[in-house]
PDB file of C-alpha atoms in Angstrom:
ATOM      1  CA  UNK K  16      61.449  32.443 131.776  1.00  0.00           C
ATOM      2  CA  UNK K  17      58.550  30.867 129.945  1.00  0.00           C
ATOM      3  CA  UNK K  18      54.979  30.989 131.120  1.00  0.00           C
ATOM      4  CA  UNK K  19      52.216  28.468 130.477  1.00  0.00           C
ATOM      5  CA  UNK K  20      49.150  29.450 128.472  1.00  0.00           C
ATOM      6  CA  UNK K  21      46.643  31.607 130.322  1.00  0.00           C
ATOM      7  CA  UNK K  22      44.263  29.418 132.327  1.00  0.00           C
ATOM      8  CA  UNK K  23      41.446  31.266 134.121  1.00  0.00           C
ATOM      9  CA  UNK K  24      40.449  28.191 136.132  1.00  0.00           C
ATOM     10  CA  UNK K  25      43.978  27.824 137.485  1.00  0.00           C
ATOM     11  CA  UNK K  26      44.096  31.535 138.289  1.00  0.00           C
ATOM     12  CA  UNK K  27      40.772  31.172 140.137  1.00  0.00           C
ATOM     13  CA  UNK K  28      42.282  28.261 142.096  1.00  0.00           C
ATOM     14  CA  UNK K  29      45.372  30.295 143.000  1.00  0.00           C
ATOM     15  CA  UNK K  30      43.152  33.196 144.093  1.00  0.00           C
ATOM     16  CA  UNK K  31      41.046  31.030 146.417  1.00  0.00           C
ATOM     17  CA  UNK K  32      44.201  29.409 147.845  1.00  0.00           C
ATOM     18  CA  UNK K  33      45.657  32.865 148.414  1.00  0.00           C
ATOM     19  CA  UNK K  34      42.486  33.951 150.229  1.00  0.00           C
ATOM     20  CA  UNK K  35      42.825  30.862 152.446  1.00  0.00           C
ATOM     21  CA  UNK K  36      46.437  31.830 153.233  1.00  0.00           C
ATOM     22  CA  UNK K  37      45.426  35.416 154.024  1.00  0.00           C
ATOM     23  CA  UNK K  38      42.646  34.141 156.282  1.00  0.00           C
ATOM     24  CA  UNK K  39      45.089  31.847 158.114  1.00  0.00           C
ATOM     25  CA  UNK K  40      47.485  34.731 158.823  1.00  0.00           C
ATOM     26  CA  UNK K  41      44.660  36.928 160.106  1.00  0.00           C
ATOM     27  CA  UNK K  42      44.234  39.416 157.262  1.00  0.00           C
ATOM     28  CA  UNK K  43      40.448  39.037 157.673  1.00  0.00           C
ATOM     29  CA  UNK K  44      38.150  37.281 160.164  1.00  0.00           C
ATOM     30  CA  UNK K  45      35.691  35.554 157.839  1.00  0.00           C
ATOM     31  CA  UNK K  46      35.155  35.276 154.110  1.00  0.00           C
ATOM     32  CA  UNK K  47      31.730  36.858 154.617  1.00  0.00           C
ATOM     33  CA  UNK K  48      33.311  39.877 156.314  1.00  0.00           C
ATOM     34  CA  UNK K  49      35.813  40.283 153.485  1.00  0.00           C
ATOM     35  CA  UNK K  50      33.130  40.040 150.802  1.00  0.00           C
ATOM     36  CA  UNK K  51      30.951  42.530 152.702  1.00  0.00           C
ATOM     37  CA  UNK K  52      33.842  45.026 152.874  1.00  0.00           C
ATOM     38  CA  UNK K  53      34.178  44.732 149.102  1.00  0.00           C
ATOM     39  CA  UNK K  54      30.435  45.094 148.489  1.00  0.00           C
ATOM     40  CA  UNK K  55      30.068  41.528 147.195  1.00  0.00           C
ATOM     41  CA  UNK K  56      27.676  38.728 148.093  1.00  0.00           C
ATOM     42  CA  UNK K  57      29.019  36.533 150.864  1.00  0.00           C
ATOM     43  CA  UNK K  58      28.924  33.425 148.632  1.00  0.00           C
ATOM     44  CA  UNK K  59      31.167  35.002 145.997  1.00  0.00           C
ATOM     45  CA  UNK K  60      34.153  32.728 146.709  1.00  0.00           C
ATOM     46  CA  UNK K  61      31.947  29.643 146.443  1.00  0.00           C
ATOM     47  CA  UNK K  62      30.733  30.880 143.065  1.00  0.00           C
ATOM     48  CA  UNK K  63      34.355  31.192 141.908  1.00  0.00           C
ATOM     49  CA  UNK K  64      34.997  27.598 143.022  1.00  0.00           C
ATOM     50  CA  UNK K  65      31.955  26.430 141.062  1.00  0.00           C
ATOM     51  CA  UNK K  66      33.042  28.290 137.922  1.00  0.00           C
ATOM     52  CA  UNK K  67      30.148  30.770 137.913  1.00  0.00           C
ATOM     53  CA  UNK K  68      32.430  33.765 138.467  1.00  0.00           C
ATOM     54  CA  UNK K  69      36.085  34.351 137.693  1.00  0.00           C
ATOM     55  CA  UNK K  70      38.799  36.501 139.160  1.00  0.00           C
ATOM     56  CA  UNK K  71      39.053  39.919 137.515  1.00  0.00           C
ATOM     57  CA  UNK K  72      41.250  42.987 137.895  1.00  0.00           C
ATOM     58  CA  UNK K  73      38.733  44.859 140.047  1.00  0.00           C
ATOM     59  CA  UNK K  74      38.459  41.926 142.469  1.00  0.00           C
ATOM     60  CA  UNK K  75      42.248  41.622 142.705  1.00  0.00           C
ATOM     61  CA  UNK K  76      42.530  45.369 143.301  1.00  0.00           C
ATOM     62  CA  UNK K  77      39.908  45.331 146.062  1.00  0.00           C
ATOM     63  CA  UNK K  78      41.534  42.406 147.872  1.00  0.00           C
ATOM     64  CA  UNK K  79      45.013  43.954 147.565  1.00  0.00           C
ATOM     65  CA  UNK K  80      43.747  47.218 149.117  1.00  0.00           C
ATOM     66  CA  UNK K  81      42.135  45.360 152.037  1.00  0.00           C
ATOM     67  CA  UNK K  82      44.845  42.690 152.391  1.00  0.00           C
ATOM     68  CA  UNK K  83      48.236  44.182 151.451  1.00  0.00           C
ATOM     69  CA  UNK K  84      49.951  40.806 151.876  1.00  0.00           C
ATOM     70  CA  UNK K  85      48.098  39.385 148.850  1.00  0.00           C
ATOM     71  CA  UNK K  86      50.680  37.678 146.623  1.00  0.00           C
ATOM     72  CA  UNK K  87      49.356  39.266 143.449  1.00  0.00           C
ATOM     73  CA  UNK K  88      52.191  38.014 141.254  1.00  0.00           C
ATOM     74  CA  UNK K  89      51.530  34.400 142.233  1.00  0.00           C
ATOM     75  CA  UNK K  90      47.767  34.717 141.730  1.00  0.00           C
ATOM     76  CA  UNK K  91      48.194  36.173 138.236  1.00  0.00           C
ATOM     77  CA  UNK K  92      51.363  34.513 136.923  1.00  0.00           C
ATOM     78  CA  UNK K  93      51.679  31.343 138.994  1.00  0.00           C
ATOM     79  CA  UNK K  94      54.677  29.198 139.826  1.00  0.00           C
ATOM     80  CA  UNK K  95      56.965  30.284 136.954  1.00  0.00           C
ATOM     81  CA  UNK K  96      57.052  33.852 138.308  1.00  0.00           C
ATOM     82  CA  UNK K  97      57.402  33.078 142.002  1.00  0.00           C
ATOM     83  CA  UNK K  98      58.560  29.509 142.512  1.00  0.00           C
ATOM     84  CA  UNK K  99      55.519  28.933 144.722  1.00  0.00           C
ATOM     85  CA  UNK K 100      53.811  25.629 143.912  1.00  0.00           C
ATOM     86  CA  UNK K 101      50.632  25.496 141.858  1.00  0.00           C
ATOM     87  CA  UNK K 102      47.498  24.292 143.669  1.00  0.00           C
ATOM     88  CA  UNK K 103      45.964  21.072 142.401  1.00  0.00           C
ATOM     89  CA  UNK K 104      42.543  21.454 143.982  1.00  0.00           C
ATOM     90  CA  UNK K 105      40.458  23.799 146.077  1.00  0.00           C
ATOM     91  CA  UNK K 106      41.407  24.562 149.671  1.00  0.00           C
ATOM     92  CA  UNK K 107      39.289  23.390 152.581  1.00  0.00           C
ATOM     93  CA  UNK K 108      37.495  26.391 154.034  1.00  0.00           C
ATOM     94  CA  UNK K 109      35.853  26.784 157.407  1.00  0.00           C
ATOM     95  CA  UNK K 110      32.173  27.653 157.227  1.00  0.00           C
ATOM     96  CA  UNK K 111      30.604  30.100 159.664  1.00  0.00           C
ATOM     97  CA  UNK K 112      31.939  32.601 162.134  1.00  0.00           C
ATOM     98  CA  UNK K 113      35.110  31.997 164.142  1.00  0.00           C
ATOM     99  CA  UNK K 114      34.718  31.139 167.813  1.00  0.00           C
ATOM    100  CA  UNK K 115      35.638  34.101 169.984  1.00  0.00           C
ATOM    101  CA  UNK K 116      37.400  33.419 173.293  1.00  0.00           C
TER     102      UNK K 116
END
């Protein structure tokens, strides 16, 4: 199996897509709540999308502890390791708190 060259921007994209997937399956209520649990500013994900911050080992560790279903291999290694498609853009994210019934 051959892997492409390391690309931090693509890894950032995979990470944000993986957070969106985890949010959809109910691993956390809001991005703000998740960031607060990790001791990060609530706009941290937006800063990753804008290229100000990048994914690092500590961040991956913290998310994996809080969200055990994190597909760590896909986030780090991408499609060649998992067969899961590579994202081509940033996911659409809901802003604000979810509506409670």
